[in-house]
Short mmCIF file of C-alpha atoms in Angstrom, two decimals:
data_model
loop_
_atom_site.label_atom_id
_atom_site.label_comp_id
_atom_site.label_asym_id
_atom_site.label_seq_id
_atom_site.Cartn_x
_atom_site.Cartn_y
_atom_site.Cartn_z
CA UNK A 274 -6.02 -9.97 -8.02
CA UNK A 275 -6.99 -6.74 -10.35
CA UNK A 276 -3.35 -5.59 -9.98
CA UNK A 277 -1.08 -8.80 -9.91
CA UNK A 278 2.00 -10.12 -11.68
CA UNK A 279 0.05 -11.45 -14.88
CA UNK A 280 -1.69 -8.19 -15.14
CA UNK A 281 1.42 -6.10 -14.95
CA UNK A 282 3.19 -8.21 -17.76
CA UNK A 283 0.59 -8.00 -20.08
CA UNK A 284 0.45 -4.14 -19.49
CA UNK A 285 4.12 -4.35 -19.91
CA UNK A 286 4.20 -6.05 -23.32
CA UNK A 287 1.40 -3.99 -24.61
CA UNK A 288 3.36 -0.79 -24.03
CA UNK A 289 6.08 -2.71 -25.60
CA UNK A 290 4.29 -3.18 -28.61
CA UNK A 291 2.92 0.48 -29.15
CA UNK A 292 6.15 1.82 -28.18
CA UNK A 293 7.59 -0.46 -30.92
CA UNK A 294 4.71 0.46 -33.62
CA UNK A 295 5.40 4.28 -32.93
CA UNK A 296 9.51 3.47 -33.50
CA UNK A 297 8.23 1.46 -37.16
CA UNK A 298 6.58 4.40 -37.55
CA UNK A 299 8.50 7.07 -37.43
CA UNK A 300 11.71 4.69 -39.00
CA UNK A 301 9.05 4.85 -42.17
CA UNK A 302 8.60 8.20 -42.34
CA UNK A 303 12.03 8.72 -42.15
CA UNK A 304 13.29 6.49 -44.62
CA UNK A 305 10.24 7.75 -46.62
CA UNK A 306 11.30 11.19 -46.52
CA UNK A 307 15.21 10.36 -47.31
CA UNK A 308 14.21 7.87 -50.43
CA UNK A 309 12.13 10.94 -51.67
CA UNK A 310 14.84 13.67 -50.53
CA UNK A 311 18.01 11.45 -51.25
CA UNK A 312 17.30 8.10 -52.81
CA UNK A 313 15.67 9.98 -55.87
CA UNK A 314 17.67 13.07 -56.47
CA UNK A 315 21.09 11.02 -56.42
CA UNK A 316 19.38 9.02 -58.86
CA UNK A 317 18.07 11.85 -61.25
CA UNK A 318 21.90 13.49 -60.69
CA UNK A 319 23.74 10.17 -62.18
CA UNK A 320 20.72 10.08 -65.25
CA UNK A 321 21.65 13.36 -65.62
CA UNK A 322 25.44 13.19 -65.06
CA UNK A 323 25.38 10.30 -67.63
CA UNK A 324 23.00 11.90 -70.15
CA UNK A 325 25.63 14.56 -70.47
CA UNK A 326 28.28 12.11 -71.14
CA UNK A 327 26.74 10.50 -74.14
CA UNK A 328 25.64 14.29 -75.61
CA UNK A 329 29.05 15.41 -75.68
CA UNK A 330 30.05 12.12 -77.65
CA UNK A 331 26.71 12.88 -79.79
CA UNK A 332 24.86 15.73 -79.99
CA UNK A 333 22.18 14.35 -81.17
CA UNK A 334 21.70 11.93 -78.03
CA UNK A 335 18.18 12.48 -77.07
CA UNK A 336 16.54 12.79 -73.42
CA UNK A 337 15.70 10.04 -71.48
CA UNK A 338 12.24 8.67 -71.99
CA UNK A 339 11.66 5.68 -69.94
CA UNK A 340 9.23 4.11 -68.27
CA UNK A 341 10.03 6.14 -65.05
CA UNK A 342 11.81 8.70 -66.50
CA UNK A 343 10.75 11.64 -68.49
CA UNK A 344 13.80 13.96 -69.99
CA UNK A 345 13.44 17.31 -71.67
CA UNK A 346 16.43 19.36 -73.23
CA UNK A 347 16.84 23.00 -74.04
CA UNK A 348 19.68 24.02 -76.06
CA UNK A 349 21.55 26.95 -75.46
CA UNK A 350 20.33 29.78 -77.40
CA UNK A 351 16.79 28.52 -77.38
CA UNK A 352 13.58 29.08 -76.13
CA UNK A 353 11.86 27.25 -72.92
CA UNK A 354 8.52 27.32 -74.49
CA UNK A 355 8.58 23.89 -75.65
CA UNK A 356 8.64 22.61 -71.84
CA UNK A 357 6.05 21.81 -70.35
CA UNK A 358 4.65 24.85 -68.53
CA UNK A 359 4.82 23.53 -65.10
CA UNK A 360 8.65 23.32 -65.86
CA UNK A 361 9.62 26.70 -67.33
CA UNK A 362 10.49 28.65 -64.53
CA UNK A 363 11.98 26.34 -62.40
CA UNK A 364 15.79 26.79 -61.50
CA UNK A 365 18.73 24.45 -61.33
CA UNK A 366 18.38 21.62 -58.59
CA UNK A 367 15.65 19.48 -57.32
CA UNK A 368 11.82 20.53 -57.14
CA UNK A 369 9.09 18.68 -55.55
CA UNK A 370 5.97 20.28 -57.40
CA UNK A 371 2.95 17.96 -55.37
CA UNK A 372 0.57 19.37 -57.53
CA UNK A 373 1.65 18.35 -60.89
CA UNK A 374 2.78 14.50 -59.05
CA UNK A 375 6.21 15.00 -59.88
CA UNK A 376 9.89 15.01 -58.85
CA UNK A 377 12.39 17.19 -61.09
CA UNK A 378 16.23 17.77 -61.20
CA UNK A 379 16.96 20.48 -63.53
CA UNK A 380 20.90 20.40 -64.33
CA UNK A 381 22.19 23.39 -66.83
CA UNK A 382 25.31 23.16 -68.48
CA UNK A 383 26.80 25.31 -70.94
CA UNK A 384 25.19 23.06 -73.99
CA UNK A 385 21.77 23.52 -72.53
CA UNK A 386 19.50 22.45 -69.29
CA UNK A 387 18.16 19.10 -68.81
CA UNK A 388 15.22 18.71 -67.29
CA UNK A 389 14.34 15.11 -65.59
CA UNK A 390 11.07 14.64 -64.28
CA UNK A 391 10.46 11.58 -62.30
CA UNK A 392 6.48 10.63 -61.47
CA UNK A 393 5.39 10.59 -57.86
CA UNK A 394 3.27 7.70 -58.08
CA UNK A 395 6.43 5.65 -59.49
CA UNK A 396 8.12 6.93 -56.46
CA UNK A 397 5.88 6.14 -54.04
CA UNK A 398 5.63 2.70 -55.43
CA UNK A 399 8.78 2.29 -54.79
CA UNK A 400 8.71 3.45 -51.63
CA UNK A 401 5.99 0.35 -51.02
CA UNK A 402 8.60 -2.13 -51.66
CA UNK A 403 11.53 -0.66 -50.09
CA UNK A 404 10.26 1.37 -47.22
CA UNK A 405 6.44 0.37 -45.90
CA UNK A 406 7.15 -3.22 -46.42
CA UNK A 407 10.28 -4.00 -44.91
CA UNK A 408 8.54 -1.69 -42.00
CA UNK A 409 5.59 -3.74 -41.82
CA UNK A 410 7.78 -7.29 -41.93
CA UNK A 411 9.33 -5.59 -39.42
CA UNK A 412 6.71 -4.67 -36.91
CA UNK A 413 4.48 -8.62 -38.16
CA UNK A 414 7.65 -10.38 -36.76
CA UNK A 415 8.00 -7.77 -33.50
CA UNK A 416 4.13 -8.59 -33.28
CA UNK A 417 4.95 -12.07 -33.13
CA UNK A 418 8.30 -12.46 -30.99
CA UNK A 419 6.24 -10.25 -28.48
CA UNK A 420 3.31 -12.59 -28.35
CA UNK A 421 5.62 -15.83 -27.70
CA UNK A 422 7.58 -14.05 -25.25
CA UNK A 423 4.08 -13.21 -23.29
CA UNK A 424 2.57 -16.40 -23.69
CA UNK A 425 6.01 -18.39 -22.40
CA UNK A 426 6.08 -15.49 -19.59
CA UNK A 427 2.05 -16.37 -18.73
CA UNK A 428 2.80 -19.66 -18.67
CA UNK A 429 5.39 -19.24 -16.06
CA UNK A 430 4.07 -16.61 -13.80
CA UNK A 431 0.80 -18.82 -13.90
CA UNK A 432 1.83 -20.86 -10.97
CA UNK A 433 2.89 -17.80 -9.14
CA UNK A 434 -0.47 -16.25 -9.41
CA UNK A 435 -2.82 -18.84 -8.26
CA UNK A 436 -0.58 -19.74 -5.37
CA UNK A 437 -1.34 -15.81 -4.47
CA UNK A 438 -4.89 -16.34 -5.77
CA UNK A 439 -4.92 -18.93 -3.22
CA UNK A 440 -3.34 -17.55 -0.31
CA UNK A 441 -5.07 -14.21 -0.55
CA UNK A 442 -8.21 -16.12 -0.27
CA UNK A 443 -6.88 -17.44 3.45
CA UNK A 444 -8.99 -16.34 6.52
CA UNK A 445 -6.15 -15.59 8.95
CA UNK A 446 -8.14 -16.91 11.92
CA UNK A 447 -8.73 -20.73 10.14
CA UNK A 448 -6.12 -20.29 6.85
CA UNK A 449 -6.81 -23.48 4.70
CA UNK A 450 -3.54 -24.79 3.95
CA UNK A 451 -4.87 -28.31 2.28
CA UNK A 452 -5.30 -26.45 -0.53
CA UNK A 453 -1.40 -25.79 -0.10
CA UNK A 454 -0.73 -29.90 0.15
CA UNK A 455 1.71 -31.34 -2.34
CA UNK A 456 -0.71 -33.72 -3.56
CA UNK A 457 -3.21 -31.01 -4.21
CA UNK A 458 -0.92 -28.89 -6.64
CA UNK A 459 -1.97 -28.63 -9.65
CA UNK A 460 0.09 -30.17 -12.32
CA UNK A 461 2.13 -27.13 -14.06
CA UNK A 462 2.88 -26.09 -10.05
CA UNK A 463 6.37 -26.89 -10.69
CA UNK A 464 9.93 -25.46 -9.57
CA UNK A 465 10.15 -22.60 -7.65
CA UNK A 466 6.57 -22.33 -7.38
CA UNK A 467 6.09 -25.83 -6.06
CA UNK A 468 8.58 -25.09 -3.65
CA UNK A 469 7.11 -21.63 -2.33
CA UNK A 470 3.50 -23.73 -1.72
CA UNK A 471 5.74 -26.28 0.32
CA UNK A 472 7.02 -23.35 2.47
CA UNK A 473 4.26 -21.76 2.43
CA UNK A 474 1.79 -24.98 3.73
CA UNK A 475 4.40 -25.40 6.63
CA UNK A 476 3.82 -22.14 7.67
CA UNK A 477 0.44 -22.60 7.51
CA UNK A 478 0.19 -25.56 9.47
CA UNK A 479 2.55 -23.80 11.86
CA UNK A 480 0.26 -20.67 12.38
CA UNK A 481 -3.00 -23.05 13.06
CA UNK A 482 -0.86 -24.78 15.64
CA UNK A 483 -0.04 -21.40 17.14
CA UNK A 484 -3.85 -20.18 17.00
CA UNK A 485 -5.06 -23.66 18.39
CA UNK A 486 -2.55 -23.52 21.41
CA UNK A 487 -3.69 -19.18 22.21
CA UNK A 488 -7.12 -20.59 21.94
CA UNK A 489 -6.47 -23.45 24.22
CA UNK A 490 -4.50 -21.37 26.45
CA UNK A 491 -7.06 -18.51 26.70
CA UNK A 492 -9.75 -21.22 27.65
CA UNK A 493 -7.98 -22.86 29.81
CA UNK A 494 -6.30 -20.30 31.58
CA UNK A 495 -9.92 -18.72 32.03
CA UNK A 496 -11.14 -21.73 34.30
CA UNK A 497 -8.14 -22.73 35.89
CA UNK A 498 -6.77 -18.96 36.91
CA UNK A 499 -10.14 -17.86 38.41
CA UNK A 500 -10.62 -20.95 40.10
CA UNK A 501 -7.89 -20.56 43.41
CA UNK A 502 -8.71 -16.72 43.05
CA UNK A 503 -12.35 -17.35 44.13
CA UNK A 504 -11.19 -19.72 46.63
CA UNK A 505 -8.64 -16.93 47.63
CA UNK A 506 -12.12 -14.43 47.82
CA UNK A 507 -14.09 -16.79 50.28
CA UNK A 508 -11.77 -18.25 52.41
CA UNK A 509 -10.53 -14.36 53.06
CA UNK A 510 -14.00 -13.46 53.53
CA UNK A 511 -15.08 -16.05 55.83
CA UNK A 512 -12.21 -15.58 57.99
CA UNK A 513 -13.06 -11.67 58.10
CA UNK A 514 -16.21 -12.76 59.21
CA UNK A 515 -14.73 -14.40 62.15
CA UNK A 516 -15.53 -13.06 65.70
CA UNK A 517 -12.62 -12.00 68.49
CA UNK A 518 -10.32 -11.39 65.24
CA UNK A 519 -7.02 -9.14 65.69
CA UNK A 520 -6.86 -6.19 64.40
CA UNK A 521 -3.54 -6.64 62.36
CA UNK A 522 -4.78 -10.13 60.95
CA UNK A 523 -8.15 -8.25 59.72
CA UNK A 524 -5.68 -5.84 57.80
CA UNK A 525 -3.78 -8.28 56.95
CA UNK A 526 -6.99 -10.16 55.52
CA UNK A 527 -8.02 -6.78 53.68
CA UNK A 528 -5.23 -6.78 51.93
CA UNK A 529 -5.33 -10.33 50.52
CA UNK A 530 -8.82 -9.02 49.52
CA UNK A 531 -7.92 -6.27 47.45
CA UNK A 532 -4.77 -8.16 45.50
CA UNK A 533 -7.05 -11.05 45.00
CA UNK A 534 -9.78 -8.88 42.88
CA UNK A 535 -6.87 -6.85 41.58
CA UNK A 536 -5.58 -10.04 40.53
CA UNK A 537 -8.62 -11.46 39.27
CA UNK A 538 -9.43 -7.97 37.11
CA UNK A 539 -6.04 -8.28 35.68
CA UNK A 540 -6.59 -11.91 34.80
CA UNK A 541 -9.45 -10.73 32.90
CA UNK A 542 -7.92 -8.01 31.15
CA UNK A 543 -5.02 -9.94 29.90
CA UNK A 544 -7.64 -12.91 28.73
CA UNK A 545 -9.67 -9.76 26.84
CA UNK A 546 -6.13 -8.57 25.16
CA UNK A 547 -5.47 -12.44 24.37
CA UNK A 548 -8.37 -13.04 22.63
CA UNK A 549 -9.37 -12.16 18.98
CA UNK A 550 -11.24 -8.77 18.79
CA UNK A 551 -14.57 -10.41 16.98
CA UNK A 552 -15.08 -12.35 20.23
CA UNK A 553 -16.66 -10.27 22.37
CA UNK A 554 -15.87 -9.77 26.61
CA UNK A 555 -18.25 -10.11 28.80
CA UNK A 556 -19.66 -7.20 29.84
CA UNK A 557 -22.55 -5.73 32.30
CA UNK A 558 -23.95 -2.43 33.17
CA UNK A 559 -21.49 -0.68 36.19
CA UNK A 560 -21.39 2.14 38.14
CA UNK A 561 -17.94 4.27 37.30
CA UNK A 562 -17.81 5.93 40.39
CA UNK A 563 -18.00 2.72 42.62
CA UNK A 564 -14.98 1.61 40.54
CA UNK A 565 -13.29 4.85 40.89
CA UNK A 566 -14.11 4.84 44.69
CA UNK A 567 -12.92 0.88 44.73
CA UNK A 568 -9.24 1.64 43.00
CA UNK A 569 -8.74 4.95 45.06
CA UNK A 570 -9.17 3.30 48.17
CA UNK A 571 -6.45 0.85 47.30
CA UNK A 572 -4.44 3.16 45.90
CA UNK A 573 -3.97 4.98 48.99
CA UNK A 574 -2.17 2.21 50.34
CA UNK A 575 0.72 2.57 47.75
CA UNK A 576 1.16 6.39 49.86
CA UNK A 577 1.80 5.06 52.77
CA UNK A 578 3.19 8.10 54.92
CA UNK A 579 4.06 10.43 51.79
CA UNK A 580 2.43 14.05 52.19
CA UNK A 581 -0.04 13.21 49.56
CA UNK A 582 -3.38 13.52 49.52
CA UNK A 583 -5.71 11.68 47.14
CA UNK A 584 -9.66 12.85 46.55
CA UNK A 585 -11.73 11.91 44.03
CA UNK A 586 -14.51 14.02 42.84
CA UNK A 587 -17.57 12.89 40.93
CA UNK A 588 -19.66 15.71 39.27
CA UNK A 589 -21.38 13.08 37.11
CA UNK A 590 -22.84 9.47 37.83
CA UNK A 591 -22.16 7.74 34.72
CA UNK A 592 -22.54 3.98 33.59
CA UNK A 593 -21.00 2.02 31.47
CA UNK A 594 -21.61 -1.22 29.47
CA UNK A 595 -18.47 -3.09 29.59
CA UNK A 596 -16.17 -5.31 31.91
CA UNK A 597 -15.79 -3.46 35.10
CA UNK A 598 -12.70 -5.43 35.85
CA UNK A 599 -11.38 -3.93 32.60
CA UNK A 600 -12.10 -0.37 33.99
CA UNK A 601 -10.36 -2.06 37.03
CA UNK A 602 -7.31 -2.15 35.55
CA UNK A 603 -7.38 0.92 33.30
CA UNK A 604 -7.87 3.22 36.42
CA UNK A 605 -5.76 1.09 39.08
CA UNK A 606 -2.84 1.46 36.82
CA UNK A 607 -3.42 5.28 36.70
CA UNK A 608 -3.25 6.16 40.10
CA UNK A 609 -0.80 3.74 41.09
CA UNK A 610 1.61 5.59 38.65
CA UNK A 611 0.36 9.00 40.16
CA UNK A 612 0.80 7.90 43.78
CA UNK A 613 4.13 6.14 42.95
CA UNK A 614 5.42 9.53 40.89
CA UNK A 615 4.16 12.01 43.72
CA UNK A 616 6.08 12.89 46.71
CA UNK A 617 4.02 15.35 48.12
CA UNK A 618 0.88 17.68 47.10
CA UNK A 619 -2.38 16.06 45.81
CA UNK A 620 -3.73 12.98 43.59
CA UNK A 621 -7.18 13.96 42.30
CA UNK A 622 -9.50 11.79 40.46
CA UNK A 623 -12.65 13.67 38.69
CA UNK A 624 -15.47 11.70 37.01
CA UNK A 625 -17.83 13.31 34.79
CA UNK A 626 -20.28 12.22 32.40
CA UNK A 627 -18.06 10.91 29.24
CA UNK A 628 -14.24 10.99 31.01
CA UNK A 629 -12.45 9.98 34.01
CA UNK A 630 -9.45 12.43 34.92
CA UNK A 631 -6.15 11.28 37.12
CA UNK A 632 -4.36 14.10 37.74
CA UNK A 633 -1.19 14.60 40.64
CA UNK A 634 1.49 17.14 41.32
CA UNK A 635 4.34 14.35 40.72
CA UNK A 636 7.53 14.97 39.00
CA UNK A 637 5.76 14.79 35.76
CA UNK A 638 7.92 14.15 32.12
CA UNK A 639 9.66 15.51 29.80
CA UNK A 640 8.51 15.95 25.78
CA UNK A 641 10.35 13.06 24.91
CA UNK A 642 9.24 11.03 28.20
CA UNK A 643 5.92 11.98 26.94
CA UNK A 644 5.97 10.84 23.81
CA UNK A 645 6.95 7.26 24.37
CA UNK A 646 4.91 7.18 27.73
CA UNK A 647 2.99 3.42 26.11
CA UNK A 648 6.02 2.09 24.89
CA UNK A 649 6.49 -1.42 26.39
CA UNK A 650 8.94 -1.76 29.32
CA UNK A 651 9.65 2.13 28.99
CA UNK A 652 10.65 4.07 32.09
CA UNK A 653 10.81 7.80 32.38
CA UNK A 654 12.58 7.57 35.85
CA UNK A 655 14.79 4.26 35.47
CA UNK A 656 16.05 5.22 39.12
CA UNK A 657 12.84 4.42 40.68
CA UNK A 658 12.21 1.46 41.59
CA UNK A 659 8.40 0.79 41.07
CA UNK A 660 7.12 -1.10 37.85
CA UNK A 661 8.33 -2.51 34.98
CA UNK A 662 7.17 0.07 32.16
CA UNK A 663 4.09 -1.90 31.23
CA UNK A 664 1.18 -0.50 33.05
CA UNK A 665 0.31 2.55 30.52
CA UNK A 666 0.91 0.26 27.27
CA UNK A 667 -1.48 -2.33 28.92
CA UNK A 668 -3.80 0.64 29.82
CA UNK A 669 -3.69 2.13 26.08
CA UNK A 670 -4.20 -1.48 24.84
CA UNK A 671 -7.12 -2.48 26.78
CA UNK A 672 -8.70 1.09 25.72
CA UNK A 673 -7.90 0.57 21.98
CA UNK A 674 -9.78 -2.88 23.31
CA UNK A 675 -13.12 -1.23 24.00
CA UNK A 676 -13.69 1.64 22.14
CA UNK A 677 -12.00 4.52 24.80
CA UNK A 678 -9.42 6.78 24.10
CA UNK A 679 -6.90 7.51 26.56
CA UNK A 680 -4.82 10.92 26.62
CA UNK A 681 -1.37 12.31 28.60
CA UNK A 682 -1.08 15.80 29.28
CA UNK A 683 2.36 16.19 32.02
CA UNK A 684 4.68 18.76 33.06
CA UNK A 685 8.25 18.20 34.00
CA UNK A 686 8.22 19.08 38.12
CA UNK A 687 4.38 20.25 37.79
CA UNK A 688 2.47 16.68 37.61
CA UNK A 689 0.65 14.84 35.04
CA UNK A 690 -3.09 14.25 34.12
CA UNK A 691 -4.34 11.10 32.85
CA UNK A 692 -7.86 11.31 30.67
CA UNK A 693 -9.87 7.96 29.98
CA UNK A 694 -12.56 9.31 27.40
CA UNK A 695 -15.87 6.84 27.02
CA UNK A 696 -18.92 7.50 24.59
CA UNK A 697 -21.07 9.38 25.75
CA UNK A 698 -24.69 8.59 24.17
CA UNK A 699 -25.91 4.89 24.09
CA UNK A 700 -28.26 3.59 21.61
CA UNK A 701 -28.95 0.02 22.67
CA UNK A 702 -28.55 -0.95 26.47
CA UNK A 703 -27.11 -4.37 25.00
CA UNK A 704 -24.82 -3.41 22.88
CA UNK A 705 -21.70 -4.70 23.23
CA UNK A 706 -19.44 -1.75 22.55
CA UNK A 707 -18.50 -0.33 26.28
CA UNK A 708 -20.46 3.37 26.27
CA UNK A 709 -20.85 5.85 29.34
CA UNK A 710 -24.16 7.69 30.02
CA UNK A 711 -25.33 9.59 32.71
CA UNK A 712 -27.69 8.26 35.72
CA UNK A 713 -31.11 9.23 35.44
CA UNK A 714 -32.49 10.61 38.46
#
């Protein structure tokens, strides 16, 4: 994990520790500046304050001359010239003259001006012991507490991190919780953290009983579901086949026909949505317009007597490489809706070489109908009476499924048109990705 919790908390304590080396920092410059500025002038003001004392009980006091201290007095009345040169034109108060290395306070009275000159380099030494190193005791013990407080903090995130190391590492398909088991924790996997991996190994075990039961469902619902539906098939076809047999009965039979393959492509559909998407459907080459052809034909049954027409139009032969059931499904749902929607006018289907187009002159919908046409169990018209509100999320799904794109273009009162978009070039007649070409002639 490039970005995870132990990461961010070491970034957080190093930011911590510059932004605690630039406060050091700039706390020594300042007290650096006001020992120079304040520290030292207040000082040179008392020597100078108490110099003055002891001349006016003796005149013949001298100057300070200490180790730190240099003092120079000229009378009143005399000249400057035996000053130092540096010092001879400077006024009363403090000077900072860099170049000479020195501090001076020069402090006139009417007996004279004193001049105190205090050396740089004693200054600055003192500024060692009571600025720089209290700073850099300072910042060592920051330094130190910060360290501890990341090392305690690594210590306890630790547990957090490789349960996340391990978890992350989980194929969602097969997770493998044993690593998860309580007696498989490592031994500083405790608290909170030992807790999570508990919750977190029931889950697992939970999800691979979930995936184990879809995958036992899928299988077995794939045998036992197409099993009575073929029997369904033959015994309807073997009784068409029957001489002498009444016309009613042979619609009757028809019908059985059609909802038993409309059954059986839905049953394969659903299996196709149930499954995971690396496992691949089965799939063959198919004529689209025979489908098309196949799904109109029972879709004119849902007219009835309505003044509807339906046609269907193919200006292109394409095939496709896919599950014709699938296609089944996709294009029974469409003109279902459109016959179901349309009270009178026209249902057209047109086929060309990368798209199949349902379009009708039905009520149509509304913007907002539009928009949430493949919302589950959603119903433009509640009034009406036909379908639940899944057919178009089930179409949109199984397209998503296989590659196709699916578009709504409707009208309120004008009608609606229904686009199924395929690929149109193929590469490889076995792939498995469900293309659309043209026939060659």
């Amino acid at each position: 994990m490039p970005h995870g919790l132990p990461r961010k908390i070491r970034i957080a304590f190093i930011l911590q520790m510059v932004m605690a080396s630039l406060a050091i920092v700039v706390a020594f410059y300042v007290v650096a500046t006001l020992f120079k500025y304040s520290f030292i002038q207040t000082t040179l003001q008392e020597e100078a304050q108490h110099y003055w004392q002891l001349h006016e009980a003796s005149t013949v006091q001298p100057p300070p001359n200490t180790y730190n201290l240099r003092g120079y007095l000229v009378e009143a009345g005399y000249s400057s010239l035996s000053l130092p040169e540096n010092l001879r034109t400077l006024q009363p108060g403090f000077h900072d003259l860099e170049d000479a290395g020195q501090l001076v306070w020069v402090d006139r009275r009417p007996a004279g001006t004193l001049y105190l000159v205090f050396l740089r380099s004693q200054a600055t030494r003192v500024e060692l012991w009571f600025a720089v190193l209290p700073a850099m005791l300072a910042l060592f013990a920051i330094y130190g507490a910060t360290w501890l407080t990341y090392q305690s903090s690594k210590r306890l995130v630790s547990p957090v991190a490789w349960l996340a190391r391990q978890v992350a590492r989980w194929d969602p398909r097969r997770p493998d919780i044993a690593a998860l088991a309580p007696e498989r924790l490592p031994a500083d996997v405790q608290g909170e953290a030992r807790q999570l991996a508990g919750a977190l190994h029931a889950l697992g075990e939970r999800v691979e009983a979930q995936l184990a039961r879809e995958r036992n469902f899928t299988r077995d619902a794939s045998h036992e579901l197409r099993t009575p539906l073929t029997v369904i098939r033959v015994a309807s076809d073997m009784a068409l086949g029957e001489d002498g047999l009444p016309p009613r009965v042979g619609r009757s039979l028809q019908r059985i026909q059609r909802a038993g393959r409309d059954l059986e492509a839905v049953v394969d559909a659903f299996l196709i949505l149930a499954r995971e998407p690396d496992v691949s459907p089965q799939s063959e080459w198919f004529e689209v317009c025979e489908v098309v052809h196949e799904e109109a034909e029972s879709a004119r049954a849902v007219l009835g007597d309505k003044p509807v027409t339906l046609e269907v139009e193919c200006r292109a032969e394409p095939r496709l490489f896919a599950s014709p059931r699938v296609l089944h499904v996709v294009l029974g749902n469409l003109l279902r809706n459109a016959c179901s929607y349309t009270d009178r006018g026209q249902v057209r289907v047109t086929v060309e070489a990368d798209r199949v187009v349902v379009s009708d002159t039905g009520i149509g919908m509304s913007s907002e109908a539009l928009g949430r046409a493949f919302d589950p169990f959603y119903r433009a018209t509640p009034e009406r009476p036909q379908g639940l509100g899944l057919g178009l999320s089930i179409v949109r799904r199984l397209c998503e499924r296989f590659g196709w794109q699916i578009q709504l273009e409707s009208t309120l009162d004008a009608g609606t048109t229904a686009t199924v978009f395929f690929d149109a070039v193929v590469q490889d007649a076995d792939a498995i990705a469900p293309q659309a070409v043209p026939l060659r002639p």
